[in-house]
CSV table of C-alpha atoms in Angstrom, one decimal:
chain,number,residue,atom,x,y,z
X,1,UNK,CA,3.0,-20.8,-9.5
X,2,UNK,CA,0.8,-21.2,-6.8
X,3,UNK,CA,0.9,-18.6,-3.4
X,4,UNK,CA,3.0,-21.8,-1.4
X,5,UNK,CA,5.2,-21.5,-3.9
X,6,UNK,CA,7.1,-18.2,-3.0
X,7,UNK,CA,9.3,-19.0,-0.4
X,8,UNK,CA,11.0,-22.2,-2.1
X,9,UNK,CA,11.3,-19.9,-5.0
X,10,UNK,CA,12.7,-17.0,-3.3
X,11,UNK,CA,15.4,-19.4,-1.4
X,12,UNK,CA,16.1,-21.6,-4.5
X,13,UNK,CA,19.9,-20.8,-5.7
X,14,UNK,CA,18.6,-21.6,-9.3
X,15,UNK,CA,15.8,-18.9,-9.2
X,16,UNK,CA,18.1,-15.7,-8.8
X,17,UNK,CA,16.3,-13.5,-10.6
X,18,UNK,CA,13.1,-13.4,-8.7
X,19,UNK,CA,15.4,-13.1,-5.5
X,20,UNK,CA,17.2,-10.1,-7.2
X,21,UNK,CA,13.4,-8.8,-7.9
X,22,UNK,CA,12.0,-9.0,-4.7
X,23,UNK,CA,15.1,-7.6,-3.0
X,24,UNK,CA,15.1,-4.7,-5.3
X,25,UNK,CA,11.3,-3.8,-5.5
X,26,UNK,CA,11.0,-3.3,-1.4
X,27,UNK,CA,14.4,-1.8,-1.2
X,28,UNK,CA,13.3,0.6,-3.7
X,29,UNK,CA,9.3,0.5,-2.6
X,30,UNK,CA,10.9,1.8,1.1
X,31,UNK,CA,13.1,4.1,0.1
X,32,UNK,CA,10.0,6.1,-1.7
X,33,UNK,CA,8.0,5.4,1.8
X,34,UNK,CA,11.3,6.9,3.1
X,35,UNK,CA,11.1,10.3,1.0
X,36,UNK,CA,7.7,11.2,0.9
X,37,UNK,CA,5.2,8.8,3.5
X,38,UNK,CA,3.5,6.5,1.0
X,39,UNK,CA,4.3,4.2,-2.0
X,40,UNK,CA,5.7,0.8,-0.4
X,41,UNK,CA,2.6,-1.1,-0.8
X,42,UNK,CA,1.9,0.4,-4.5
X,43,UNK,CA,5.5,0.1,-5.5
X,44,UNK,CA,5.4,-3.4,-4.7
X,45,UNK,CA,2.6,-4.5,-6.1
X,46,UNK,CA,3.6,-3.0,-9.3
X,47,UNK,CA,6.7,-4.3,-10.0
X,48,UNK,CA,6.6,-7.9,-8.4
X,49,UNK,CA,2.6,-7.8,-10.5
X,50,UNK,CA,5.6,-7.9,-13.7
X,51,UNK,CA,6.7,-11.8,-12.3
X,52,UNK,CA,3.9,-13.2,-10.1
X,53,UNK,CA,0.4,-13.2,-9.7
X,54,UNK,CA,-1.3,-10.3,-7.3
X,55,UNK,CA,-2.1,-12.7,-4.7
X,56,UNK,CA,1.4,-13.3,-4.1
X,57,UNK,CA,2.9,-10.2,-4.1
X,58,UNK,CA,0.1,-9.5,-1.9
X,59,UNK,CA,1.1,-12.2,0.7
X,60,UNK,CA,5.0,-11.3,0.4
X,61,UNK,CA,4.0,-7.3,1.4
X,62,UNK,CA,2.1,-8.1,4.4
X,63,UNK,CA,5.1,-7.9,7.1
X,64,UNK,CA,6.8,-4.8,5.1
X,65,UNK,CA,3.3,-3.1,4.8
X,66,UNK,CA,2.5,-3.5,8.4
X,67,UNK,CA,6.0,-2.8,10.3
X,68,UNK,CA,6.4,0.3,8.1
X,69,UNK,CA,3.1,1.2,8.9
X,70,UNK,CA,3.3,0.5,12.2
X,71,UNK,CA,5.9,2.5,12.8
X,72,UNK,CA,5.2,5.7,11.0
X,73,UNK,CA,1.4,6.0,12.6
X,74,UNK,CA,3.3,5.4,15.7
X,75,UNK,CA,5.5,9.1,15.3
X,76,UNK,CA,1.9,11.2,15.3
X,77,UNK,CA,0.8,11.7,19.1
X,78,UNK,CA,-2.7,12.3,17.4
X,79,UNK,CA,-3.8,8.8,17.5
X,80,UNK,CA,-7.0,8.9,19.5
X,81,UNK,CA,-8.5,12.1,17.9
X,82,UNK,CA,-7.4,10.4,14.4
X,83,UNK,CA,-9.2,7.1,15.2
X,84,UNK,CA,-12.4,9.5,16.4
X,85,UNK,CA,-12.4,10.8,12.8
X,86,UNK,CA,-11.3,8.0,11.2
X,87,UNK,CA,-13.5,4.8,12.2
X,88,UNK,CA,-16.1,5.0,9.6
X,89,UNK,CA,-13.4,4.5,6.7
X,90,UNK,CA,-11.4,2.2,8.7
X,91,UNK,CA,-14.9,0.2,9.2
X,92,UNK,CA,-15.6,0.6,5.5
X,93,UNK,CA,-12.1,-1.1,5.0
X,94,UNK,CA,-12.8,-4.5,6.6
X,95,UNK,CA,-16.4,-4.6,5.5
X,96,UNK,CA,-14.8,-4.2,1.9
X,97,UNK,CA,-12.2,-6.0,1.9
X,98,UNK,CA,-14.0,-9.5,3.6
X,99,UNK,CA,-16.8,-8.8,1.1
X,100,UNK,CA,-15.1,-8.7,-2.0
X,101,UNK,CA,-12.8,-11.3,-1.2
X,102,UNK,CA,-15.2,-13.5,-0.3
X,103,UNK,CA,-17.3,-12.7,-3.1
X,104,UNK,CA,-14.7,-12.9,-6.1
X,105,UNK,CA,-10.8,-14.2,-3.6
X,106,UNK,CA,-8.0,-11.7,-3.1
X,107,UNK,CA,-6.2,-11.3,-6.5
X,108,UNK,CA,-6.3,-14.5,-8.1
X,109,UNK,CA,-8.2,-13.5,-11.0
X,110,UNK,CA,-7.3,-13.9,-14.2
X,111,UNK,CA,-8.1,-10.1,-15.2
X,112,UNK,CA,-6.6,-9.4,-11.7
X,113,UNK,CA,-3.2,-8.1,-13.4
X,114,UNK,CA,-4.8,-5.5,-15.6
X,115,UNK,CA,-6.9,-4.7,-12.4
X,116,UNK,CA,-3.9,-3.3,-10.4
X,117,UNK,CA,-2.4,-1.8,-13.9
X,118,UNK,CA,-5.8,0.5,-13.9
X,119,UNK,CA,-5.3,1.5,-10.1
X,120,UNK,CA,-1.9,2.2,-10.5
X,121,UNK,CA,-3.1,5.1,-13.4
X,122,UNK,CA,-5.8,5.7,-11.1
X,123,UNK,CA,-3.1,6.9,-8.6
X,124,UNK,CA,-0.6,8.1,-10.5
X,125,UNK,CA,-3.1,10.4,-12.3
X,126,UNK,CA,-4.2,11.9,-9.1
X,127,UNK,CA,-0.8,12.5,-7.8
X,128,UNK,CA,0.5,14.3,-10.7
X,129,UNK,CA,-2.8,16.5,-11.0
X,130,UNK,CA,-1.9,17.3,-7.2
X,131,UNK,CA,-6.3,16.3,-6.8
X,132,UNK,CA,-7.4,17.8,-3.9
X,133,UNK,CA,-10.7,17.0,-2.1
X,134,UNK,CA,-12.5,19.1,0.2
X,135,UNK,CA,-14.4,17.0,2.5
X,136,UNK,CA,-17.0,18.9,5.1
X,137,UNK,CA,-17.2,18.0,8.9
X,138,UNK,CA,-20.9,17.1,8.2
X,139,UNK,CA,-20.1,14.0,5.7
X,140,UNK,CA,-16.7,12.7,7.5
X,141,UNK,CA,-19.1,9.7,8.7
X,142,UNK,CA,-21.0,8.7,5.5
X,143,UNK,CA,-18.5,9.4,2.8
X,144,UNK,CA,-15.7,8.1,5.2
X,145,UNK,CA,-17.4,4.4,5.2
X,146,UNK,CA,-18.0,4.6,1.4
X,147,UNK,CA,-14.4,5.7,0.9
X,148,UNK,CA,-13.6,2.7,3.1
X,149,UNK,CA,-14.9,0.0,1.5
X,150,UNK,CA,-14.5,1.4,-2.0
X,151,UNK,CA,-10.9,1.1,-0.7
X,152,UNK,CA,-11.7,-2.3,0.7
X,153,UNK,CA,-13.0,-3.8,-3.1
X,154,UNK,CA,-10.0,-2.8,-4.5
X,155,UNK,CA,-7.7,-3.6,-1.8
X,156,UNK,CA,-9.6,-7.5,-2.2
X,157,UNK,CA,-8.5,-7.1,-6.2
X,158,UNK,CA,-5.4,-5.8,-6.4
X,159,UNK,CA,-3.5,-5.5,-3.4
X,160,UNK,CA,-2.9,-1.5,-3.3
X,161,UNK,CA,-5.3,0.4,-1.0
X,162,UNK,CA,-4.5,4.2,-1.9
X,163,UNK,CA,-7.5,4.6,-3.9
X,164,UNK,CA,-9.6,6.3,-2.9
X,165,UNK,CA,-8.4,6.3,0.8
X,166,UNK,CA,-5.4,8.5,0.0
X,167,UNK,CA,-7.5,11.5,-2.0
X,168,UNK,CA,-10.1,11.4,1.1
X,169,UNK,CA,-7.5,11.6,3.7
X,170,UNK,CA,-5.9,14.6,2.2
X,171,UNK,CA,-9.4,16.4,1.8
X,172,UNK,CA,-10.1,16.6,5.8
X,173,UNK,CA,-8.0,19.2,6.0
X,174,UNK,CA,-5.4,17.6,8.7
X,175,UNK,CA,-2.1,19.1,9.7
X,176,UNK,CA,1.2,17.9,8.2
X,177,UNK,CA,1.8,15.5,10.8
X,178,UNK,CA,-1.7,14.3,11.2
X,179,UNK,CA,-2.0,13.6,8.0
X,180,UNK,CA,1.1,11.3,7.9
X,181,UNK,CA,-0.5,9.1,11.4
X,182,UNK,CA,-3.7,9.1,9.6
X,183,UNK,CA,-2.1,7.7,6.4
X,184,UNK,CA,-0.4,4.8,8.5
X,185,UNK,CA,-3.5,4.4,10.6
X,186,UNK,CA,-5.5,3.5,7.0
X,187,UNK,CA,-2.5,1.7,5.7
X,188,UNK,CA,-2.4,-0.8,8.7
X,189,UNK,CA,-5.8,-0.9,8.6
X,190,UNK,CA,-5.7,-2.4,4.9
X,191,UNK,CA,-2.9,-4.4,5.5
X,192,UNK,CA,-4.7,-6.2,8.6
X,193,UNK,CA,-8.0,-6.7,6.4
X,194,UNK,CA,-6.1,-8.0,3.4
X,195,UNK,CA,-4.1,-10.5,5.5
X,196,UNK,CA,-6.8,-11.9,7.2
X,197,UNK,CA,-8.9,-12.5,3.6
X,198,UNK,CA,-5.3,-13.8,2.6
X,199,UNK,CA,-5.6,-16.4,5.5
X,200,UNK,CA,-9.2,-17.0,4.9
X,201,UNK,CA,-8.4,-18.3,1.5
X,202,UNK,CA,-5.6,-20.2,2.2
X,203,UNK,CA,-2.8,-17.8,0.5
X,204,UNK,CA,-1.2,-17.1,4.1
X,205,UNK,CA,0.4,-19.5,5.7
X,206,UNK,CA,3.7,-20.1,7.4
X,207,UNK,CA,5.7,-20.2,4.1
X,208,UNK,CA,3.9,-16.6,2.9
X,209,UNK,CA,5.1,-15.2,7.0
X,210,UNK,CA,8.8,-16.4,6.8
X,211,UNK,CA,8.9,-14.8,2.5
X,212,UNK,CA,7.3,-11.9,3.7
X,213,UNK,CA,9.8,-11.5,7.0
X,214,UNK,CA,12.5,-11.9,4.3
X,215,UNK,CA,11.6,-9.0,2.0
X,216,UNK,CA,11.1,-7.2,5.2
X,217,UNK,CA,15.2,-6.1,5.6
X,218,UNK,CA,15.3,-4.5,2.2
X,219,UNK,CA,12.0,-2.8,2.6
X,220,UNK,CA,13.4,-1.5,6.6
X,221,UNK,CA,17.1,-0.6,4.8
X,222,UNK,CA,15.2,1.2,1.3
X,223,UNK,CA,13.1,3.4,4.1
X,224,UNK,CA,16.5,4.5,6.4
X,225,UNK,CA,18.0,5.0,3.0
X,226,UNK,CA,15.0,7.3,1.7
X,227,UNK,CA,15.0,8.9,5.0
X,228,UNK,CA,18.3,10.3,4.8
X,229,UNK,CA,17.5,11.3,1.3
X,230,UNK,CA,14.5,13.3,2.1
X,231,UNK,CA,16.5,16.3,3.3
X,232,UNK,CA,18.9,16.1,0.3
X,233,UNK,CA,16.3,15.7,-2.6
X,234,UNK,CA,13.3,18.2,-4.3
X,235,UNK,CA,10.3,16.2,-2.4
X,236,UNK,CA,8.1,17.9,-5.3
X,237,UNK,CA,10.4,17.0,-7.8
X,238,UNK,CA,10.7,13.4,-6.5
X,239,UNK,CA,7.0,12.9,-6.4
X,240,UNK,CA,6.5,13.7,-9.8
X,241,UNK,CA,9.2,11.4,-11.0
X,242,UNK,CA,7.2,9.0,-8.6
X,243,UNK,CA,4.0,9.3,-9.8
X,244,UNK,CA,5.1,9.4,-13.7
X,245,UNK,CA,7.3,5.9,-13.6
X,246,UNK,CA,4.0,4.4,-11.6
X,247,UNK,CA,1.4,5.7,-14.3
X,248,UNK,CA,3.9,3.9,-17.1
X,249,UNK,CA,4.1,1.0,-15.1
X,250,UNK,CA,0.4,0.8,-14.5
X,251,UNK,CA,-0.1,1.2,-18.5
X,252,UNK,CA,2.4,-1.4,-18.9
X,253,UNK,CA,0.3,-3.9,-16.6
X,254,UNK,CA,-3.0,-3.1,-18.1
X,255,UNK,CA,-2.3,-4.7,-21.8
């Protein structure tokens, strides 16, 4: 099933299934955006990395990633001091990403499965250990651009750009609400330099757009719906849950 594929898939009456999947996964990938900040990409890629290829679930996340995104770096009011801080890892992120997409495409290899299965662990690991870094004013710059395109290789792999972006941006010791516009600042970052590999290699075209623009509405209606949630629910409690199904599910992925 090649990327141009998806969207005759998605639409075909006799393929229900795969709608019922991708309607499901960003439902449920915004409604964890929607309760704690982060997850839609990682969700995603997780569970539609169960039917399809990573380059395709890559190209159906692009409009969910970026609106989402979009919007939640859009609710700071810290923007300009955040993109001060923040240009050497957003830097590293393009120069990444382009690299190792040009170097080895954007999820299409055949070990490219088990490659997202390790990240998920990865992830998962350092959420439920609660890892915290401590990053000093002095290297911000230098280990900010090798964060970035650390993040950028894996981002070209696998699809899911939390690693090691995440950790860093929780070591600089922002504010609550900084930290949440800084996360949406890297996130859109990602998603921009992973569509524009996507296009470069021919897994983005029209078709990809109008699939992604579809799983858009349950990824908008999972986050409203996770949002209402967040006041009702243990946030610790939730996270944990989180970060435990995505550990199995990266285990599952990897053999």
């Amino acid at each position: 099933m090649g990327p141009m594929d998806i969207l005759p898939l998605i639409f075909s009456v006799t393929n229900w299934t795969l709608v019922l999947l991708v309607l499901g996964t960003f439902f449920l990938a915004g409604a964890v955006k929607g309760v704690i900040g982060l997850g839609l990409p990682t969700v995603a890629m997780g569970l539609l990395g169960l039917a399809m290829a990573p380059v395709q679930a890559a190209a159906l996340l692009v409009v969910p990633s970026m609106v989402t995104n979009v919007w939640q770096l859009a609710l700071g009011g810290r923007f300009l001091y955040l993109m001060k801080r923040l240009w050497p890892l957003l830097a590293g992120v393009f120069a990444g990403t382009w690299a190792a997409a040009a170097l080895m495409g954007t999820g299409s290899q055949p070990w490219a499965v088990r490659a997202l299965g390790v990240a998920l662990v990865l992830y998962a690991i350092s959420g439920l250990l609660a890892f915290q870094l401590r990053v000093p004013v002095r290297w911000e710059r230098s280990l900010g651009a090798v964060v970035g395109c650390t993040t950028g290789v894996i981002t070209a792999a696998t699809g899911v750009f939390v690693i090691p972006a995440v950790p860093y941006l929780q070591g600089l010791g922002l504010a609550k609400d900084e930290l949440v516009q800084a996360l949406g600042i890297s996130f859109t970052a990602s998603t921009l330099a992973l569509a524009a590999a996507l296009a470069r290699g021919g897994a983005l075209g029209h078709h990809e757009i109008a699939a992604s623009l579809f799983a858009l509405v349950p990824a908008m209606a999972g986050m409203w719906a996770g949002q209402y949630l967040r006041s009702r629910i243990s946030p610790a409690a939730f996270r944990r849950g989180f970060f435990t199904g995505l550990g199995l599910l990266g285990l599952y992925l990897c053999f």
